[in-house]
Amino acid sequence: MLLSIDWDAFSGTRELVFDAPIWGTRDREPDRLEAWWKRVLRRGGAAWAALDEDYPLYPGWEELERYAGVPAFVTLSHADAWTWLEAFPGQDVLNLDSHHDLASFSGDPRRLRPGNWAGLALEAGLMGRYTGLYPQWHEHLPVAEGYDLARTGAELAPLLPPEVPARVTLRRQTGPTDGWPDPAEVGSLLLVQSPAWTSPAHDPALQRLARRLRCTPIVPPLQRPTPCTPPRSSTYNEGHSTFPAPPPEETLT
């Protein structure tokens, strides 16, 4: 089987945060950096730490290091996931994510995007069965997909081809590592940054995890800078990182 980890399963939000991207956002360059800077300003801050109260890093991500040794990849967006799937075609996929990624509610439904990569892959035969595993913290967030799975399923069904739902399972975790497969069962792992939905304050943790897992970049994630002045779109892509080798104290044994 294949294991997909969207960083937004850990870099999340608390309930009733009015400007949280989980309410709905696009995935454009301004959504990945400038929108987070505006959230900092609304909270009277000048550094990403101003986001910490409303946008926590939920526990459990450190336990992903158990998958060290599994062929691992890291990428910017789930729109890049087909590159990974094409290298391991036809396998079942477990996706730990704050979104089902099976269909988008707006835009061209046939254009590959973060919100529909899994549904289109099922339809194309790139995967066998698909399990969407929502993080436990969704149980406290009524707006989240993983809060009411019956509601989510009812919203999703009309958007999928008739043959696809039988190969889909959606469930929510009951604990931080609930539902994770044994490393021996995982043929490959994909770690996805999803910067439109994940706080820049948590980029260092993502980078650490990618190094520990020895991830090969597909599309290099962003290393968003500490904000001192509002970021400029013209210099936006200067923040890309290819995750250099870890220093000696981080060497895996």
Coordinates of C-alpha atoms in Angstrom, one line a residue:
M1 CA 0.0 0.0 0.0
L2 CA 1.0 3.7 -0.3
L3 CA 0.9 6.2 2.5
S4 CA 0.1 9.9 1.7
I5 CA 0.6 12.5 4.5
D6 CA -0.8 16.0 4.0
W7 CA 0.9 18.3 6.5
D8 CA -2.5 20.0 7.1
A9 CA -3.4 16.9 9.1
F10 CA -1.0 18.3 11.8
S11 CA -0.7 22.0 11.0
G12 CA -4.3 22.8 11.7
T13 CA -6.6 25.2 13.4
R14 CA -8.7 25.5 16.5
E15 CA -12.5 25.9 16.3
L16 CA -14.1 29.2 15.4
V17 CA -11.0 30.8 13.9
F18 CA -12.7 33.0 11.4
D19 CA -9.9 33.4 8.9
A20 CA -8.7 29.7 8.9
P21 CA -8.1 28.4 5.4
I22 CA -10.0 25.1 6.3
W23 CA -13.1 27.1 5.7
G24 CA -12.2 27.2 2.1
T25 CA -9.3 28.6 0.1
R26 CA -7.7 28.4 -3.3
D27 CA -4.1 27.3 -3.8
R28 CA -2.4 30.3 -5.5
E29 CA 0.9 31.9 -4.6
P30 CA -0.7 34.6 -2.5
D31 CA -2.6 32.0 -0.5
R32 CA 0.7 30.3 0.3
L33 CA 2.5 33.2 1.8
E34 CA 0.8 36.6 1.7
A35 CA -2.4 35.4 3.2
W36 CA -0.5 34.0 6.2
W37 CA 1.3 37.3 6.6
K38 CA -2.1 39.1 6.7
R39 CA -3.2 36.6 9.4
V40 CA -0.1 37.7 11.4
L41 CA -1.0 41.4 11.1
R42 CA -4.6 40.8 12.2
R43 CA -3.2 39.3 15.4
G44 CA -0.9 42.3 16.0
G45 CA 2.2 40.3 15.4
A46 CA 5.4 40.6 13.4
A47 CA 6.5 36.9 13.3
W48 CA 4.9 33.6 12.5
A49 CA 4.6 32.9 16.3
A50 CA 1.6 35.2 16.4
L51 CA -0.3 32.4 14.7
D52 CA 0.4 29.8 17.3
E53 CA -2.7 30.1 19.5
D54 CA -5.2 29.8 16.6
Y55 CA -3.1 27.6 14.4
P56 CA -1.4 24.8 16.5
L57 CA 0.8 22.0 15.4
Y58 CA -1.2 19.0 16.6
P59 CA 0.7 16.0 18.1
G60 CA 1.6 12.8 16.4
W61 CA 3.7 14.1 13.5
E62 CA 7.0 13.1 15.3
E63 CA 5.8 9.5 15.2
L64 CA 6.0 9.5 11.4
E65 CA 9.7 8.9 11.8
R66 CA 8.7 5.2 12.3
Y67 CA 8.6 5.1 8.5
A68 CA 12.3 6.0 8.0
G69 CA 13.6 3.5 5.5
V70 CA 10.4 3.4 3.4
P71 CA 11.0 5.0 0.0
A72 CA 9.8 8.6 0.7
F73 CA 9.1 11.7 -1.3
V74 CA 8.1 15.2 -0.4
T75 CA 6.3 17.7 -2.6
L76 CA 4.7 21.1 -2.5
S77 CA 1.1 20.2 -3.4
H78 CA -1.1 17.2 -3.8
A79 CA -1.5 18.3 -7.4
D80 CA 1.9 16.7 -7.8
A81 CA 0.8 13.4 -6.4
W82 CA 0.2 11.7 -9.8
T83 CA 4.0 11.7 -10.4
W84 CA 4.2 9.5 -7.3
L85 CA 1.3 7.3 -8.1
E86 CA 2.6 6.7 -11.6
A87 CA 5.8 5.2 -10.0
F88 CA 3.6 2.8 -7.9
P89 CA 0.5 2.3 -10.0
G90 CA -2.6 0.3 -8.9
Q91 CA -1.9 0.1 -5.2
D92 CA -4.3 1.0 -2.3
V93 CA -3.7 4.4 -0.9
L94 CA -4.1 5.7 2.7
N95 CA -4.2 9.5 2.8
L96 CA -4.0 11.2 6.2
D97 CA -5.4 14.6 5.3
S98 CA -7.8 17.3 6.4
H99 CA -9.6 17.0 3.0
H100 CA -10.8 14.0 1.1
D101 CA -9.2 15.2 -2.2
L102 CA -11.8 13.3 -4.2
A103 CA -13.6 16.1 -5.9
S104 CA -13.6 19.9 -6.0
F105 CA -16.8 21.9 -5.6
S106 CA -15.8 24.6 -8.1
G107 CA -13.7 25.0 -11.2
D108 CA -12.9 22.5 -13.9
P109 CA -13.6 19.0 -12.4
R110 CA -11.3 17.4 -15.0
R111 CA -8.2 19.6 -14.2
L112 CA -5.8 17.9 -11.8
R113 CA -5.8 19.9 -8.5
P114 CA -5.1 19.4 -4.8
G115 CA -8.8 18.9 -4.2
N116 CA -9.4 16.2 -6.8
W117 CA -6.2 14.3 -7.4
A118 CA -7.4 11.2 -5.6
G119 CA -10.8 11.0 -7.3
L120 CA -9.3 11.4 -10.7
A121 CA -6.6 8.8 -9.9
L122 CA -9.3 6.3 -8.9
E123 CA -11.2 6.9 -12.1
A124 CA -8.0 6.5 -14.1
G125 CA -7.0 3.2 -12.4
L126 CA -3.9 4.7 -10.8
M127 CA -4.9 3.3 -7.4
G128 CA -6.9 0.4 -6.1
R129 CA -8.8 1.5 -3.0
Y130 CA -8.6 4.8 -1.3
T131 CA -8.9 5.5 2.4
G132 CA -9.2 9.2 3.6
L133 CA -8.2 9.3 7.2
Y134 CA -9.2 12.6 8.9
P135 CA -7.2 13.7 12.0
Q136 CA -8.7 13.4 15.4
W137 CA -8.9 17.2 16.0
H138 CA -11.7 17.4 13.4
E139 CA -14.1 16.1 16.1
H140 CA -14.0 19.6 17.7
L141 CA -14.3 21.6 14.5
P142 CA -17.9 21.6 13.1
V143 CA -16.8 23.2 9.8
A144 CA -14.2 20.4 9.1
E145 CA -15.0 17.6 6.7
G146 CA -14.0 15.0 9.3
Y147 CA -16.5 16.3 11.9
D148 CA -19.6 14.8 10.2
L149 CA -18.7 12.0 7.9
A150 CA -22.3 11.4 6.8
R151 CA -22.6 15.0 5.7
T152 CA -19.3 14.9 3.9
G153 CA -20.3 11.7 2.1
A154 CA -23.6 13.1 1.0
E155 CA -21.9 16.2 -0.4
L156 CA -19.3 14.2 -2.2
A157 CA -21.5 11.4 -3.8
P158 CA -23.0 13.5 -6.6
L159 CA -19.5 14.7 -7.7
L160 CA -18.1 11.2 -8.3
P161 CA -18.6 8.7 -11.1
P162 CA -20.9 5.9 -10.0
E163 CA -18.2 3.3 -9.9
V164 CA -15.8 5.3 -7.6
P165 CA -17.6 5.4 -4.2
A166 CA -17.4 1.7 -3.7
R167 CA -13.6 1.9 -3.6
V168 CA -13.6 4.8 -1.1
T169 CA -13.5 4.8 2.7
L170 CA -13.6 8.0 4.8
R171 CA -13.0 7.8 8.6
R172 CA -11.7 10.0 11.4
Q173 CA -8.9 9.0 13.8
T174 CA -9.6 8.2 17.4
G175 CA -6.1 9.0 18.5
P176 CA -3.0 10.7 17.1
T177 CA -1.6 7.6 15.3
D178 CA -4.9 5.6 14.9
G179 CA -5.1 4.0 11.5
W180 CA -1.5 4.2 10.6
P181 CA -0.2 1.1 8.9
D182 CA 2.8 -1.0 9.9
P183 CA 5.9 0.3 8.1
A184 CA 6.5 -3.1 6.6
E185 CA 3.1 -2.7 4.8
V186 CA 4.0 0.6 3.1
G187 CA 5.6 0.5 -0.3
S188 CA 6.2 4.3 -0.4
L189 CA 5.3 7.5 1.4
L190 CA 4.5 10.9 0.1
L191 CA 4.7 14.0 2.4
V192 CA 2.9 17.1 1.1
Q193 CA 3.4 20.6 2.4
S194 CA 0.1 22.2 1.2
P195 CA 1.3 25.8 2.1
A196 CA -2.0 27.4 1.4
W197 CA -3.4 25.5 4.3
T198 CA -0.4 25.1 6.7
S199 CA 1.1 27.7 9.0
P200 CA 4.6 28.9 8.1
A201 CA 5.5 28.6 11.8
H202 CA 5.4 24.8 11.2
D203 CA 7.8 24.7 8.2
P204 CA 10.8 23.9 10.3
A205 CA 9.0 20.8 11.7
L206 CA 8.1 19.7 8.2
Q207 CA 11.7 20.2 7.1
R208 CA 13.0 18.1 10.0
L209 CA 10.6 15.3 9.2
A210 CA 11.5 15.3 5.5
R211 CA 15.2 15.0 6.4
R212 CA 14.5 12.2 8.9
L213 CA 12.5 10.3 6.3
R214 CA 15.2 11.0 3.7
C215 CA 12.5 12.3 1.3
T216 CA 13.3 12.9 -2.3
P217 CA 11.7 16.1 -3.6
I218 CA 9.2 15.9 -6.4
V219 CA 8.4 19.7 -6.3
P220 CA 10.5 21.3 -3.6
P221 CA 8.3 22.7 -0.7
L222 CA 8.6 26.3 0.3
Q223 CA 10.8 27.4 3.1
R224 CA 8.9 30.6 4.0
P225 CA 11.0 33.3 5.6
T226 CA 10.6 34.9 9.0
P227 CA 8.4 37.9 8.3
C228 CA 9.8 41.3 9.1
T229 CA 8.2 43.1 6.1
P230 CA 5.2 42.1 4.0
P231 CA 6.4 39.5 1.4
R232 CA 6.6 40.5 -2.2
S233 CA 5.1 38.1 -4.8
S234 CA 8.1 38.9 -7.1
T235 CA 10.5 37.3 -4.7
Y236 CA 8.1 34.5 -3.6
N237 CA 9.8 31.6 -5.2
E238 CA 13.2 32.4 -3.6
G239 CA 12.1 30.5 -0.6
H240 CA 12.3 27.0 -2.1
S241 CA 14.3 24.4 -0.3
T242 CA 15.6 21.1 -1.4
F243 CA 16.1 19.8 2.2
P244 CA 19.8 19.4 2.5
A245 CA 21.3 16.5 4.3
P246 CA 20.8 16.6 8.1
P247 CA 23.7 17.5 10.3
P248 CA 25.5 14.6 12.1
E249 CA 23.2 14.7 15.2
E250 CA 20.2 14.0 13.0
T251 CA 21.7 11.1 11.1
L252 CA 19.4 8.1 11.2
T253 CA 20.6 4.8 12.6

